[in-house]
Each structure stands twice: as structure tokens, then as C-alpha cells.
Tab-separated table of C-alpha atoms and ligand atoms in Angstrom:
chain	number	residue	atom	x	y	z
A	369	MET	CA	132.817	126.162	123.326
A	370	THR	CA	133.909	125.473	127.273
A	371	ALA	CA	136.725	122.963	127.376
A	372	LYS	CA	135.960	119.675	129.111
A	373	LEU	CA	137.567	119.169	132.669
A	374	ASN	CA	139.245	115.804	133.292
A	375	VAL	CA	140.166	115.805	137.073
A	376	ASN	CA	143.317	113.745	137.644
A	377	ILE	CA	142.901	112.151	140.872
A	378	ASP	CA	146.440	110.965	141.329
A	379	HIS	CA	146.931	112.467	144.563
A	380	VAL	CA	143.985	110.925	146.172
A	381	ALA	CA	145.833	107.658	145.796
A	382	THR	CA	149.133	109.321	147.349
A	383	ILE	CA	147.465	109.807	150.737
A	384	ARG	CA	146.209	106.239	150.396
A	385	GLU	CA	149.592	104.655	149.449
A	386	ALA	CA	151.018	107.001	152.328
A	387	ARG	CA	149.601	104.184	154.825
A	388	LYS	CA	149.008	101.591	152.352
A	389	THR	CA	145.130	101.285	153.376
A	390	ILE	CA	142.090	101.617	151.660
A	391	GLU	CA	141.080	105.116	152.127
A	392	PRO	CA	141.010	107.504	150.683
A	393	SER	CA	139.156	105.808	147.836
A	394	ILE	CA	139.667	107.170	144.484
A	395	ILE	CA	136.262	105.165	143.613
A	396	THR	CA	135.035	107.665	146.047
A	397	ALA	CA	136.699	110.384	144.815
A	398	ALA	CA	135.848	109.666	141.169
A	399	VAL	CA	132.350	109.548	141.361
A	400	ILE	CA	132.444	113.106	143.669
A	401	CYS	CA	134.639	114.497	140.527
A	402	GLU	CA	131.679	113.318	138.276
A	403	GLN	CA	128.735	114.278	140.503
A	404	ALA	CA	130.461	117.824	140.145
A	405	GLY	CA	130.474	117.857	136.764
A	406	ALA	CA	134.114	116.755	135.410
A	407	ASP	CA	133.962	115.475	132.231
A	408	GLY	CA	136.237	112.759	132.889
A	409	ILE	CA	138.480	111.193	134.931
A	410	THR	CA	142.295	110.754	134.325
A	411	VAL	CA	145.086	108.910	136.047
A	412	HIS	CA	148.447	108.003	135.963
A	413	ILE	CA	149.565	104.572	136.352
A	414	ARG	CA	153.221	104.595	136.880
A	415	GLY	CA	156.218	101.908	136.874
A	416	ASP	CA	156.846	102.443	140.202
A	417	ARG	CA	152.964	102.566	141.426
A	418	ARG	CA	153.568	105.503	143.403
A	419	HIS	CA	149.982	106.159	143.400
A	420	ILE	CA	147.998	104.706	141.144
A	421	GLN	CA	147.843	101.022	141.121
A	422	ASP	CA	146.439	98.402	138.733
A	423	ARG	CA	143.393	97.472	140.341
A	424	ASP	CA	142.801	101.007	140.463
A	425	ILE	CA	142.444	100.992	136.991
A	426	GLU	CA	140.224	97.740	136.946
A	427	LEU	CA	137.968	99.634	139.105
A	428	LEU	CA	137.659	102.970	138.030
A	429	ARG	CA	136.793	101.358	134.254
A	430	GLU	CA	133.747	99.599	136.389
A	431	VAL	CA	132.831	103.010	137.766
A	432	VAL	CA	133.725	105.879	135.742
A	433	THR	CA	130.867	106.959	134.032
A	434	THR	CA	131.935	109.909	132.078
A	435	TYR	CA	135.496	109.397	130.231
A	436	LEU	CA	138.385	107.340	131.401
A	437	ASN	CA	141.553	108.767	130.531
A	438	VAL	CA	144.731	106.918	131.397
A	439	GLU	CA	148.273	108.481	131.320
A	440	MET	CA	151.010	106.145	130.958
A	441	ALA	CA	154.725	105.427	129.102
A	442	ALA	CA	154.618	103.541	126.016
A	443	THR	CA	156.087	100.187	127.681
A	444	ASP	CA	154.736	96.509	126.912
A	445	GLU	CA	153.917	96.535	130.763
A	446	MET	CA	151.400	99.493	130.057
A	447	LEU	CA	150.273	98.675	127.013
A	448	GLU	CA	148.925	95.290	128.370
A	449	ILE	CA	147.083	96.872	131.159
A	450	ALA	CA	145.416	99.424	128.717
A	451	SER	CA	144.448	96.131	126.462
A	452	MET	CA	142.943	94.888	129.580
A	453	THR	CA	141.500	97.234	130.859
A	454	LYS	CA	140.397	99.738	127.669
A	455	PRO	CA	139.957	103.081	128.993
A	456	ASP	CA	138.101	105.499	126.651
A	457	ALA	CA	141.936	107.213	126.198
A	458	VAL	CA	145.366	106.633	126.784
A	459	SER	CA	147.324	109.572	127.301
A	460	LEU	CA	151.034	108.771	126.265
A	461	VAL	CA	153.622	110.138	128.855
A	462	PRO	CA	157.464	110.236	128.980
A	463	GLU	CA	158.606	108.465	132.338
A	464	LYS	CA	162.212	108.778	134.326
A	465	PRO	CA	162.343	106.381	137.298
A	466	ASN	CA	163.565	109.075	139.974
A	467	GLU	CA	161.298	112.217	138.581
A	468	VAL	CA	158.817	113.900	141.225
A	469	THR	CA	156.137	114.460	138.275
A	470	THR	CA	156.657	114.588	134.840
A	471	GLU	CA	159.141	116.979	133.681
A	472	GLY	CA	157.896	117.931	130.200
A	473	GLY	CA	156.566	116.408	126.870
A	474	LEU	CA	157.293	112.898	125.066
A	475	ASP	CA	160.119	113.672	122.665
A	476	VAL	CA	158.191	111.807	119.765
A	477	ILE	CA	160.688	112.485	117.023
A	478	GLY	CA	163.418	110.522	118.904
A	479	ASN	CA	161.109	107.620	120.232
A	480	GLN	CA	159.311	107.050	117.007
A	481	LYS	CA	160.240	103.529	116.681
A	482	ILE	CA	158.842	102.585	120.384
A	483	LEU	CA	155.917	104.939	120.328
A	484	GLU	CA	154.273	104.256	116.301
A	485	PRO	CA	153.573	100.634	117.371
A	486	ALA	CA	152.348	101.885	120.727
A	487	VAL	CA	149.823	104.256	118.890
A	488	LYS	CA	148.895	101.597	116.209
A	489	ARG	CA	148.104	98.867	119.235
A	490	LEU	CA	146.113	101.214	121.176
A	491	ARG	CA	143.774	102.491	118.461
A	492	ASN	CA	143.588	98.774	117.073
A	493	GLU	CA	141.953	98.040	120.791
A	494	GLY	CA	139.576	101.399	119.762
A	495	ILE	CA	141.098	103.379	122.659
A	496	PHE	CA	141.474	106.890	121.742
A	497	VAL	CA	145.257	107.919	121.800
A	498	SER	CA	146.795	111.597	123.198
A	499	ALA	CA	150.283	112.364	123.464
A	500	PHE	CA	151.913	114.888	125.681
A	501	VAL	CA	154.232	117.348	123.981
A	502	ASP	CA	155.732	120.392	124.830
A	503	PRO	CA	154.200	123.109	122.510
A	504	ILE	CA	156.741	122.679	119.949
A	505	THR	CA	156.036	122.288	116.083
A	506	SER	CA	157.693	119.598	115.023
A	507	GLN	CA	156.803	117.131	118.039
A	508	ILE	CA	153.033	118.169	117.243
A	509	GLU	CA	153.776	117.265	113.669
A	510	ALA	CA	155.683	113.735	114.194
A	511	ALA	CA	152.510	112.860	116.829
A	512	GLN	CA	150.219	113.645	113.866
A	513	SER	CA	152.269	111.598	111.771
A	514	ILE	CA	152.243	108.194	114.092
A	515	GLY	CA	148.851	108.645	114.079
A	516	CYS	CA	147.896	109.863	117.641
A	517	GLN	CA	144.364	111.872	117.497
A	518	GLN	CA	145.360	114.345	120.184
A	519	VAL	CA	148.173	116.332	121.844
A	520	GLU	CA	148.368	117.289	125.165
A	521	LEU	CA	149.887	120.202	125.224
A	522	CYS	CA	152.513	120.421	128.424
A	523	THR	CA	151.550	123.401	130.118
A	524	GLY	CA	154.330	123.201	132.986
A	525	GLU	CA	156.677	125.995	131.730
A	526	TYR	CA	153.912	128.291	131.761
A	527	ALA	CA	152.791	127.170	135.233
A	528	GLU	CA	156.435	127.354	136.527
A	529	MET	CA	156.016	131.303	135.489
A	530	THR	CA	152.837	131.893	137.587
A	531	LEU	CA	154.216	130.497	140.977
A	532	GLY	CA	155.188	133.364	143.469
A	533	ALA	CA	157.847	135.658	143.292
A	534	LYS	CA	158.350	134.839	139.671
A	535	SER	CA	154.297	135.718	138.495
A	536	ALA	CA	154.290	139.208	140.109
A	537	HIS	CA	156.345	141.489	137.670
A	538	GLY	CA	159.198	141.261	135.823
A	539	GLU	CA	160.919	138.327	133.858
A	540	GLY	CA	158.454	136.017	135.215
A	541	ALA	CA	155.670	137.765	133.910
A	542	VAL	CA	156.883	138.647	130.601
A	543	ARG	CA	158.247	134.828	130.097
A	544	ALA	CA	154.339	133.861	131.039
A	545	ALA	CA	153.014	136.022	128.393
A	546	ARG	CA	155.666	134.576	125.752
A	547	GLU	CA	154.679	131.070	127.117
A	548	ILE	CA	150.812	131.755	126.585
A	549	GLU	CA	151.595	132.813	122.856
A	550	ARG	CA	153.559	129.736	122.438
A	551	ILE	CA	150.932	127.507	123.849
A	552	ARG	CA	148.110	129.274	121.400
A	553	ASN	CA	150.340	129.029	118.554
A	554	ALA	CA	150.745	125.043	119.158
A	555	ALA	CA	146.915	124.046	119.917
A	556	VAL	CA	146.306	126.452	116.344
A	557	HIS	CA	148.693	124.829	114.456
A	558	GLY	CA	147.510	121.045	115.743
A	559	SER	CA	144.185	121.752	115.413
A	560	ALA	CA	144.689	122.657	111.561
A	561	LEU	CA	146.712	119.212	111.662
A	562	GLY	CA	143.132	118.088	112.268
A	563	LEU	CA	144.284	117.235	116.250
A	564	LYS	CA	142.393	117.569	119.205
A	565	ILE	CA	144.408	119.775	121.611
A	566	ALA	CA	144.634	119.245	125.522
A	567	ALA	CA	146.378	121.312	128.081
A	568	GLY	CA	147.700	120.216	131.269
A	569	HIS	CA	150.426	120.351	133.994
A	570	GLY	CA	150.344	122.181	137.092
A	571	LEU	CA	147.579	124.362	135.790
A	572	THR	CA	145.545	126.098	138.948
A	573	TYR	CA	142.729	128.410	139.862
A	574	ARG	CA	145.112	131.214	139.220
A	575	ASN	CA	146.884	130.578	136.082
A	576	VAL	CA	144.217	128.832	134.249
A	577	GLY	CA	142.161	131.222	132.771
A	578	ALA	CA	144.469	132.468	130.274
A	579	LEU	CA	144.612	128.711	128.570
A	580	ALA	CA	140.531	128.788	129.113
A	581	ALA	CA	140.195	131.493	126.725
A	582	ILE	CA	142.534	129.670	123.502
A	583	PRO	CA	139.235	128.302	121.503
A	584	GLU	CA	141.642	125.448	120.670
A	585	ILE	CA	142.091	123.825	123.541
A	586	THR	CA	139.385	121.404	124.176
A	587	GLU	CA	140.424	119.640	127.083
A	588	PHE	CA	142.356	120.355	130.318
A	589	ASN	CA	143.713	117.692	132.666
A	590	ILE	CA	144.080	118.982	136.338
A	591	GLY	CA	145.307	117.076	139.069
A	592	HIS	CA	147.600	118.570	142.028
A	593	ASN	CA	145.918	121.641	142.693
A	594	ILE	CA	142.150	120.571	142.682
A	595	VAL	CA	142.973	117.860	145.278
A	596	SER	CA	145.110	120.603	147.421
A	597	ARG	CA	142.073	122.949	147.280
A	598	ALA	CA	139.611	119.819	148.555
A	599	VAL	CA	142.012	119.410	151.574
A	600	PHE	CA	140.938	122.935	152.775
A	601	THR	CA	137.618	123.158	151.751
A	602	GLY	CA	136.872	119.567	153.228
A	603	LEU	CA	139.142	120.156	156.444
A	604	TYR	CA	136.931	122.382	158.686
A	605	LEU	CA	134.037	119.579	158.296
A	606	ALA	CA	136.293	116.738	158.678
A	607	VAL	CA	137.772	118.625	162.148
A	608	GLU	CA	134.191	119.013	163.567
A	609	GLU	CA	133.242	115.751	162.639
A	610	MET	CA	135.846	114.197	164.835
A	611	ILE	CA	135.117	116.604	167.470
A	612	GLY	CA	131.517	115.281	167.278
A	613	LYS	CA	132.709	111.490	167.991
A	614	ILE	CA	134.940	112.514	170.847
A	615	SER	CA	132.468	114.631	172.444
A	616	LYS	CA	131.056	112.808	175.760
A	617	SER	CA	127.628	114.620	175.983
B	1245	PXP	N1	148.927	116.035	132.155
B	1245	PXP	C1	149.598	114.855	132.107
B	1245	PXP	C2	150.164	114.416	131.085
B	1245	PXP	C3	150.128	114.565	133.422
B	1245	PXP	O1	151.692	113.915	133.379
B	1245	PXP	C4	149.799	115.288	134.910
B	1245	PXP	C5	150.474	115.090	135.725
B	1245	PXP	O2	150.299	113.285	136.312
B	1245	PXP	C6	148.906	116.337	134.317
B	1245	PXP	C7	148.337	116.798	133.299
B	1245	PXP	C8	148.057	117.232	135.400
B	1245	PXP	O3	149.038	117.981	136.456
B	1245	PXP	P1	148.796	118.493	137.650
B	1245	PXP	O4	148.923	117.511	138.654
B	1245	PXP	O5	149.730	119.573	137.985
B	1245	PXP	O6	147.615	119.217	137.200
């Protein structure tokens, strides 16, 4: 069975927020992703609102007809947003104020006291709950024990090993292969516990294939690489169009 693809459109909002203006519209982005066949839309609302804003979640909830997955930290502020907007799914993620991007999975074991009531609250609201965890058995078991319905396995470590010089040969390739096995074992274990298995972070057109071959993984959340590619697949046309507007004859 082919895994589902949720497109993470945070970085469309990153461009918009660079000018604090109205374009590019993440609503248009969501609609285009759906028209292209995406199974869902993922966004991460951060405490510092560096890209996705509160209003985006409200509008996306009205517009997205496939599946809306909102990544958030398990804070009171974020849980309130989830309660108000009712996305189809909430993915609980760790968040550090100055990180460039999410730096790894949740420590479910160490944060059980905060996470367990958060999961309960979300599920009581009818929201599907996923936890973003590293491919570590004990963290997956902890996520299941506090009521999560899915784990999203962090593929950041694997992705890192597939970048540039590291990927070509030698230690990087060995570590990437080792990481694929770790992810595969985690997916099999989580699935046996009755959890749905998603994966994401740092995935690209070049490295996703090895993970797509793991049958237990039924969902991918991919953002940065798709938005990056979209810049180049669209740039030629965009320049041609502007030349057309400037042209006097
Ligand atoms: N999954 C989670 C939990 C994330 O935090 C992110 C990044 O926001 C992604 C998937 C998507 O990662 P990327 O943008 O590197 O594809």
C-alpha cells in the first residue's frame, strides 16, 4: 500500500512572513497541494509564530478538504488553538525557542506528566493524536501508553546522513543504512503495538525511497524539500510572466 503524503507548507508562510504581507498565500498553496494529489496538509504553529499564524489555522480548517494535521508543542496556548480550530490531527512535537527547526523527537518518558493530559484533552475533542519521536522502542511504548494513536518517527538523523559528501560513500552511507534499519525496526514495533506509523523530517526526493519501502510507514510529512523544488519548477514561468508585464510592445 502506498503511504500517504501530507505536504508541510510552513515555508510558504516563511516567505510571506519575510515581508509580513499577504503573499504567497498558504491557502492557495494548500489548495494546489490537494489538487496535485496530496493526502493532507501539515503546518507547525510555533510559540514564536515565525511562519504559521493563528489565523492561518482558522482559514486552513475552512479550506482544507483532505486532512489537516497541525504540529504543536503541548502547551496550554497551543491546546487551546487545537480546541478552537479542531484539526483532523495534532502532532505533538518538542520545541526550543532558538532552534532553526525541530531538533529531534519528543522525550515522552521524561514529559509524561505534561503529555498525558494533553493527549487526553485532544482525544476528548475528537482529534487524532500523533507524537513525534525518535525511532527508540521505549519512547514509542511510552507514546502508546499515554494514549497516542500514532507515532511519527523522526527521520532527521537518517536525512543528515544522506546529505552531500556524507552520502556518497564511507561512514555516511553505513550510518544511513543503519538508520534505515533502526527506523524499520521502530516502525514494526510500533505497528505491533497498534500504533499508526508516520515518518518525517529532512526527507527529500533523493532519500525518501528507502523509507517508502517500509510497509509499516503509512504517512509521510514532507515540507522543506517540496517547497524548495517548487521555487525552481516555478521560477522560469514567473520571470517570463514579469517580462511580459514590463514589455512595451
Ligand atoms: N514532521 C515534523 C514533526 C516536523 O517538525 C517537520 C518540520 O516542521 C516535518 C515533519 C517536515 O520536515 P521537512 O520540512 O524537513 O520536510
